[in-house]
PDB file of C-alpha atoms in Angstrom:
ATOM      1  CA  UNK A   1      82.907-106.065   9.194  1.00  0.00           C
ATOM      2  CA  UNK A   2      80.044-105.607  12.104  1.00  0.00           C
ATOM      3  CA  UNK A   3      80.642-101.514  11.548  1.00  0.00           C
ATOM      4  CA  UNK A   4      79.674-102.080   7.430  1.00  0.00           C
ATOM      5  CA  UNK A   5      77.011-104.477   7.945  1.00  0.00           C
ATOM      6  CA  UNK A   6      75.633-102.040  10.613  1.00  0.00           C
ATOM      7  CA  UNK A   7      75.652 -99.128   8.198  1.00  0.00           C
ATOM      8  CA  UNK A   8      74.366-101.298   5.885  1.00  0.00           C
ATOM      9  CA  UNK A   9      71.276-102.399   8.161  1.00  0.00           C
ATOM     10  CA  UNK A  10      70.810 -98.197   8.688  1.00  0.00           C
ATOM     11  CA  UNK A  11      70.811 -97.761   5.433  1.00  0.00           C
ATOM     12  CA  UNK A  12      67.850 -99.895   4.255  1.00  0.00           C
ATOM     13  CA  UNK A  13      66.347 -98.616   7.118  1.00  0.00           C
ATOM     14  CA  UNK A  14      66.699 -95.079   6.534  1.00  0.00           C
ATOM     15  CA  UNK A  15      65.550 -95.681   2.869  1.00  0.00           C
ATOM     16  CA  UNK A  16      62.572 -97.520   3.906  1.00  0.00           C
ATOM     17  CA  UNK A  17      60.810 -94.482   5.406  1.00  0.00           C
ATOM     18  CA  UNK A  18      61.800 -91.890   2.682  1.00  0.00           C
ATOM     19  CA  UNK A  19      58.577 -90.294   1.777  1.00  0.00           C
ATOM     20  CA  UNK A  20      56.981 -91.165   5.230  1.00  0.00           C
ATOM     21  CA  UNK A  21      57.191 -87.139   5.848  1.00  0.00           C
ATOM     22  CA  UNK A  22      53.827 -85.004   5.992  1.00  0.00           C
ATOM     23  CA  UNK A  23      56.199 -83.062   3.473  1.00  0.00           C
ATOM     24  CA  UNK A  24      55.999 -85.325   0.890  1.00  0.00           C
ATOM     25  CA  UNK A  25      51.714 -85.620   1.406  1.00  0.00           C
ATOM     26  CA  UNK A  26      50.005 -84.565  -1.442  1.00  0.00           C
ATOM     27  CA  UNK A  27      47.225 -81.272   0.110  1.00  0.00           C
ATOM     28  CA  UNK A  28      43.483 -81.329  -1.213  1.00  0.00           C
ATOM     29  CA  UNK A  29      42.276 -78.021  -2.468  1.00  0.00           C
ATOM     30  CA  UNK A  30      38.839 -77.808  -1.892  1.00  0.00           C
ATOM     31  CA  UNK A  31      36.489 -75.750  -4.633  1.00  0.00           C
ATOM     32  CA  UNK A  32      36.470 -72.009  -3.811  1.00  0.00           C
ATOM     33  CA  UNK A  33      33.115 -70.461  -2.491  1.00  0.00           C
ATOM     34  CA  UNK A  34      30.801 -69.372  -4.501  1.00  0.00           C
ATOM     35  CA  UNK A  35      27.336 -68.335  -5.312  1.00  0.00           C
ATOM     36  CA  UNK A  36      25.345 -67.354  -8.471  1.00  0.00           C
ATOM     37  CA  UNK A  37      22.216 -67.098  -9.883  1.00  0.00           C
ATOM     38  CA  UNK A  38      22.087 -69.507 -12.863  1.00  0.00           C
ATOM     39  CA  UNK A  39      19.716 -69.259 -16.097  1.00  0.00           C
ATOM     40  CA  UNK A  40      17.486 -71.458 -14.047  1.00  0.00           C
ATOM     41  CA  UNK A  41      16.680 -68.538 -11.278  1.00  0.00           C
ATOM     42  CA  UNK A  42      18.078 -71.162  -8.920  1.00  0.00           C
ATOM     43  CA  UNK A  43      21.154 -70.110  -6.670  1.00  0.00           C
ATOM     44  CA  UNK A  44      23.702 -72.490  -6.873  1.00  0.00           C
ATOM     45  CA  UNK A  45      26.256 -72.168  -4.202  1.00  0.00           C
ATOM     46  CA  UNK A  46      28.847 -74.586  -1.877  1.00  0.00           C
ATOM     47  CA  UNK A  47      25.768 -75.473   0.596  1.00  0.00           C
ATOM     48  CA  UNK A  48      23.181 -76.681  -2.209  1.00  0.00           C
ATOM     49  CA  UNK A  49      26.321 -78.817  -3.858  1.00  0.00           C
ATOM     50  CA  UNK A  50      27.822 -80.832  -0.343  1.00  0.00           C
ATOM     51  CA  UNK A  51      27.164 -83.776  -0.057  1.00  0.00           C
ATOM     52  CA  UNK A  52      27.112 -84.587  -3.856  1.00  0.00           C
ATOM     53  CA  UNK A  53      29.850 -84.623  -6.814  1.00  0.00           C
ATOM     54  CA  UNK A  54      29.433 -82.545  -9.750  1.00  0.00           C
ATOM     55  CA  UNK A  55      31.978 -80.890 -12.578  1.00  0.00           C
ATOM     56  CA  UNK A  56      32.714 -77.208 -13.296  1.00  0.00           C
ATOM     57  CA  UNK A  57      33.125 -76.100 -17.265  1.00  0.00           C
ATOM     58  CA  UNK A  58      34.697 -72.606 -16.745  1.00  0.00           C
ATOM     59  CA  UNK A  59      33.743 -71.065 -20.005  1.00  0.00           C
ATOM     60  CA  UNK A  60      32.434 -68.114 -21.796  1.00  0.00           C
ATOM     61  CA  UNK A  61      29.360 -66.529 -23.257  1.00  0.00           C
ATOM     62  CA  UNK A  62      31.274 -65.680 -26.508  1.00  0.00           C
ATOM     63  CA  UNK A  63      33.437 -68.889 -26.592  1.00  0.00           C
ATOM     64  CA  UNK A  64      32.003 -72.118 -28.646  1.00  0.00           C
ATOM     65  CA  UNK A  65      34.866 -74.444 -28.920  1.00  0.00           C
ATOM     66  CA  UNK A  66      36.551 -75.472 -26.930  1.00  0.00           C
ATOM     67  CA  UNK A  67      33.792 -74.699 -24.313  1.00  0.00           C
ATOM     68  CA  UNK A  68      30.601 -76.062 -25.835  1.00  0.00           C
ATOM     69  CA  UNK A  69      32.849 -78.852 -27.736  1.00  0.00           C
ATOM     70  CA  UNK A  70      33.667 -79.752 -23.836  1.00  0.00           C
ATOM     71  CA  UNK A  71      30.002 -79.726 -22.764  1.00  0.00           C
ATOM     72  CA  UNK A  72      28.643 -81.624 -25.300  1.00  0.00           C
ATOM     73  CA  UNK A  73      31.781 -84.162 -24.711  1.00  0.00           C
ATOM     74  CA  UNK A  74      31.005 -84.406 -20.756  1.00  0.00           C
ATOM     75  CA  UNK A  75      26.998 -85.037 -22.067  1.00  0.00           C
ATOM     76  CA  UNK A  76      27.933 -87.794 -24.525  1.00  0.00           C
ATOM     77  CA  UNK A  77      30.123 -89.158 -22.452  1.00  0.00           C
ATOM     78  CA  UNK A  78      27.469 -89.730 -19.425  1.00  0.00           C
ATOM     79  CA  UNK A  79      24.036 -87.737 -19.512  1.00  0.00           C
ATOM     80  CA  UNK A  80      22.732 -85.584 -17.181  1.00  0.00           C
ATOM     81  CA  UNK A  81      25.361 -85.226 -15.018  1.00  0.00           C
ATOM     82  CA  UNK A  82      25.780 -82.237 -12.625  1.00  0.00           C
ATOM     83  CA  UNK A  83      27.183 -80.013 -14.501  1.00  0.00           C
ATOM     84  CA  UNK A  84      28.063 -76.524 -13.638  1.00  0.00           C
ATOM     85  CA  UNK A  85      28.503 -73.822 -16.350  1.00  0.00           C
ATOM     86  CA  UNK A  86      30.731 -70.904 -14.995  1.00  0.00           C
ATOM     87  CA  UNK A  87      31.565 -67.864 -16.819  1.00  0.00           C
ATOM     88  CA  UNK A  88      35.186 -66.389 -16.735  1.00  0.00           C
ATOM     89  CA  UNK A  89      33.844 -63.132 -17.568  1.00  0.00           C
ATOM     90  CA  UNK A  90      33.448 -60.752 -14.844  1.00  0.00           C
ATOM     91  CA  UNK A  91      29.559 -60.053 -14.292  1.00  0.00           C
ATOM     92  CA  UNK A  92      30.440 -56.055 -14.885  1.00  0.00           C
ATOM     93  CA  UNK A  93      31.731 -57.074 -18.394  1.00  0.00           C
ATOM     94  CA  UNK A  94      28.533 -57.816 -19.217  1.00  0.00           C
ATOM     95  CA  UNK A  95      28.400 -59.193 -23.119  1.00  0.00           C
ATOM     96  CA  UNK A  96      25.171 -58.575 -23.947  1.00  0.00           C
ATOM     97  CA  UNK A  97      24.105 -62.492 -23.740  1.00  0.00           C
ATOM     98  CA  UNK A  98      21.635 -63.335 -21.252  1.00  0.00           C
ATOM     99  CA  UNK A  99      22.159 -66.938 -19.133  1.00  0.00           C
ATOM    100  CA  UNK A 100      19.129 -68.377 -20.697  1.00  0.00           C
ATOM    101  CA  UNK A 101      20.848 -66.795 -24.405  1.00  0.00           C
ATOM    102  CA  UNK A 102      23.986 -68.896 -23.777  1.00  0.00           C
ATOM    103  CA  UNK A 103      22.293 -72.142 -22.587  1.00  0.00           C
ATOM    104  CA  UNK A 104      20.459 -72.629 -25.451  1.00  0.00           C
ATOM    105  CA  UNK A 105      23.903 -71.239 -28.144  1.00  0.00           C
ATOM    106  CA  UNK A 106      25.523 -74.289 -25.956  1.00  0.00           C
ATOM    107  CA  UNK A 107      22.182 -76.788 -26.666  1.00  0.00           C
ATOM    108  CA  UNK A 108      22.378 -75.712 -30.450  1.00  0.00           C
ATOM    109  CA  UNK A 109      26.102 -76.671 -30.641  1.00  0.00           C
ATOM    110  CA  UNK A 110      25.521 -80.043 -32.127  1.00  0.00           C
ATOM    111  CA  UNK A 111      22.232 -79.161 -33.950  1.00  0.00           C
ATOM    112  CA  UNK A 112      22.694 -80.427 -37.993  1.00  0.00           C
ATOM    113  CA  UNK A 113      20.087 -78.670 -39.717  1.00  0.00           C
ATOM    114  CA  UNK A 114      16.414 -78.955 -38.928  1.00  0.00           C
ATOM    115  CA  UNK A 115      17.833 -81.637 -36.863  1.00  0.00           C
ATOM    116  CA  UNK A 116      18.020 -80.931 -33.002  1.00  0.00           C
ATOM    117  CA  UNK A 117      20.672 -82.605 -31.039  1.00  0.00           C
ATOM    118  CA  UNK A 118      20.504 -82.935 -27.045  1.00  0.00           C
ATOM    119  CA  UNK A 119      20.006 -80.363 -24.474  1.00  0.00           C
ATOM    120  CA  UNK A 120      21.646 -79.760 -22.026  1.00  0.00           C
ATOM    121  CA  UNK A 121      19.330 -80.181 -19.563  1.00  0.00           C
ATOM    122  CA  UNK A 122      21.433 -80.533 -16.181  1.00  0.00           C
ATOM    123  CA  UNK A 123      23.437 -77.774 -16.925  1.00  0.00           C
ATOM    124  CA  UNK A 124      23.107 -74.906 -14.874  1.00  0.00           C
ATOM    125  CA  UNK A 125      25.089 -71.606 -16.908  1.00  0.00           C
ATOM    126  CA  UNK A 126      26.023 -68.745 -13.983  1.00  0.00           C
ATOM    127  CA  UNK A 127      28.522 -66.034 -13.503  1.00  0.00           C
ATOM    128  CA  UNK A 128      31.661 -67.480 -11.739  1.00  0.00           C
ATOM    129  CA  UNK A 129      35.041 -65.719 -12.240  1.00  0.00           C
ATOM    130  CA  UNK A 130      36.365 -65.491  -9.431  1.00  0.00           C
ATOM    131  CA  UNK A 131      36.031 -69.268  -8.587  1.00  0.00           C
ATOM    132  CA  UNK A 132      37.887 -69.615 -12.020  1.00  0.00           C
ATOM    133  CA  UNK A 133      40.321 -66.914 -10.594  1.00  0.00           C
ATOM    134  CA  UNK A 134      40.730 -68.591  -7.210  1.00  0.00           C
ATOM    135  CA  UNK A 135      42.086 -71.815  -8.933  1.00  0.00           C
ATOM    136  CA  UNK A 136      44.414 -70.512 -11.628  1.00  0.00           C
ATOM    137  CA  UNK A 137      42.192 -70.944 -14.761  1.00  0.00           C
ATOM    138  CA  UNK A 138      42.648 -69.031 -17.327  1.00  0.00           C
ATOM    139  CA  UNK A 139      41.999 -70.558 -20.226  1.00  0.00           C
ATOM    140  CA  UNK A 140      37.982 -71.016 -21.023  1.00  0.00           C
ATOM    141  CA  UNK A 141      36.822 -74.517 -21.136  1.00  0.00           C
ATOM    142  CA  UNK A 142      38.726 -75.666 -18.435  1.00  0.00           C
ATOM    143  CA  UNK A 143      37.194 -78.378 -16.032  1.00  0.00           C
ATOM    144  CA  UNK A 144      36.812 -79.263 -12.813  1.00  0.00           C
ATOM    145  CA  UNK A 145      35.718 -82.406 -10.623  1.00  0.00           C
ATOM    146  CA  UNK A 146      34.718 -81.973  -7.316  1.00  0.00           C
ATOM    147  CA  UNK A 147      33.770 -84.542  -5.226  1.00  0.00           C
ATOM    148  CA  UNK A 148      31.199 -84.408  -2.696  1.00  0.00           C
ATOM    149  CA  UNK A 149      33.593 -83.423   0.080  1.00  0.00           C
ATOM    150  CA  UNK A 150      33.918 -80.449  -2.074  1.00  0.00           C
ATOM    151  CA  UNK A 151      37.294 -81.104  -2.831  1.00  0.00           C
ATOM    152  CA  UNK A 152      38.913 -80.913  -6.858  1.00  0.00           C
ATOM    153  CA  UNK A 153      39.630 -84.220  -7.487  1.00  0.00           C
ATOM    154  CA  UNK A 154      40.620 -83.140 -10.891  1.00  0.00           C
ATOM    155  CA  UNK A 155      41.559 -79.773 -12.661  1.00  0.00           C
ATOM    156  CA  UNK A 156      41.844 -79.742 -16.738  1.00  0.00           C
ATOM    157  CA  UNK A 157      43.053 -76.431 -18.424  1.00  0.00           C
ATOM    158  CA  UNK A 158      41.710 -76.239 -22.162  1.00  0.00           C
ATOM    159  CA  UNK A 159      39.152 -78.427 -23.980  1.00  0.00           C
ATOM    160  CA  UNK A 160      38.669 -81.821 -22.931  1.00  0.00           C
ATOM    161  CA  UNK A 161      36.510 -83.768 -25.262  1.00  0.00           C
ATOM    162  CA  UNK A 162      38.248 -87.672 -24.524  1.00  0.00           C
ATOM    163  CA  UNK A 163      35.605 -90.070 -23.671  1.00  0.00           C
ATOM    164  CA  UNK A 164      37.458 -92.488 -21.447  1.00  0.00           C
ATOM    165  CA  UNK A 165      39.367 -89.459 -19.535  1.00  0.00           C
ATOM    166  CA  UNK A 166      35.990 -87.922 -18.747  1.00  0.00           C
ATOM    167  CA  UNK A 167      34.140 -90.952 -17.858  1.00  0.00           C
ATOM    168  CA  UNK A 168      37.872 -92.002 -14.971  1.00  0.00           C
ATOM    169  CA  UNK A 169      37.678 -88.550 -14.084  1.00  0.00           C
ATOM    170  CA  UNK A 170      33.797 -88.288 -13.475  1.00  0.00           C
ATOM    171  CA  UNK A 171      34.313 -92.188 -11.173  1.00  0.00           C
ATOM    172  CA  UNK A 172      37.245 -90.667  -8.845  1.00  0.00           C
ATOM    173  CA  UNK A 173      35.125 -87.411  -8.178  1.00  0.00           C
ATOM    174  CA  UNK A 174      32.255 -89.744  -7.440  1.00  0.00           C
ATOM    175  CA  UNK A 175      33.652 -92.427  -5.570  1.00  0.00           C
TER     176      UNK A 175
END
């Protein structure tokens, strides 16, 4: 009987620290380096974003939804934010759109008419594959949070237009 309650005793104990491996430790990926000119004619790179959090809309210069349905989502959701506009088209497969050209196709995206909707005034719109590349993404309007460590808190492939996901996703990159 003192042999089973002794196994027994090892037992819970042995269960107890499942999961206390560094195995089992989830790894932080930190956001790949990078540096562009945006439509700005300010370079954006790793340096000029530590220290801060900000989100990364991997997108297109052809592609309006889900991309600009994404960026308008992230805007309505909480202006102003830093907001990063990377193209996952190689800079040699130039499109014929200028930075400036899609910035202001992505400000007209909710425009009704005569009536102007917002601009996207935070938004900085750059080349950027190969940050896209470096994480997996290949799907335009994909996002990602980084956090001012410059780790991605969060990685979305595909369109992302939910207010309250944006907003929780936005306060853990932040935090």
């Amino acid at each position: 009987m003192k042999q089973f309650a002794f196994m027994m005793l090892m037992l819970l104990i042995s269960s107890s620290l499942a999961g206390c491996t560094s195995e089992d430790t989830e790894e932080s990926q930190s956001f790949p380096v990078f540096s562009s000119v945006a439509d700005n004619d300010e370079i954006y790179d790793n340096t000029r974003m530590e220290g801060s959090a900000y989100i990364v809309v991997f997108s297109a210069e052809w592609c309006n939804s889900p991309c600009f349905t994404t960026m308008h989502a992230i805007w309505s959701a909480q202006s102003e934010l830093p907001v990063l506009v990377m193209s996952t088209d190689p800079a040699e497969n130039a499109t014929g759109v200028t930075l400036s050209e899609w910035h202001e196709s992505a400000d007209a995206h909710d425009d009704d008419g005569e009536e102007t909707g917002v601009t996207l005034t935070t938004y900085a719109f750059m080349k950027g594959h190969e940050a896209g590349i470096s994480l997996g993404i290949d799907k335009p309007g994909s996002v990602v949070f980084v956090n001012a460590d410059g780790e991605v808190t969060y990685l979305h492939e595909g369109r992302m237009d939910d207010t309250a996901d944006i907003l929780e996703r936005w306060a853990d990159a932040s935090a």
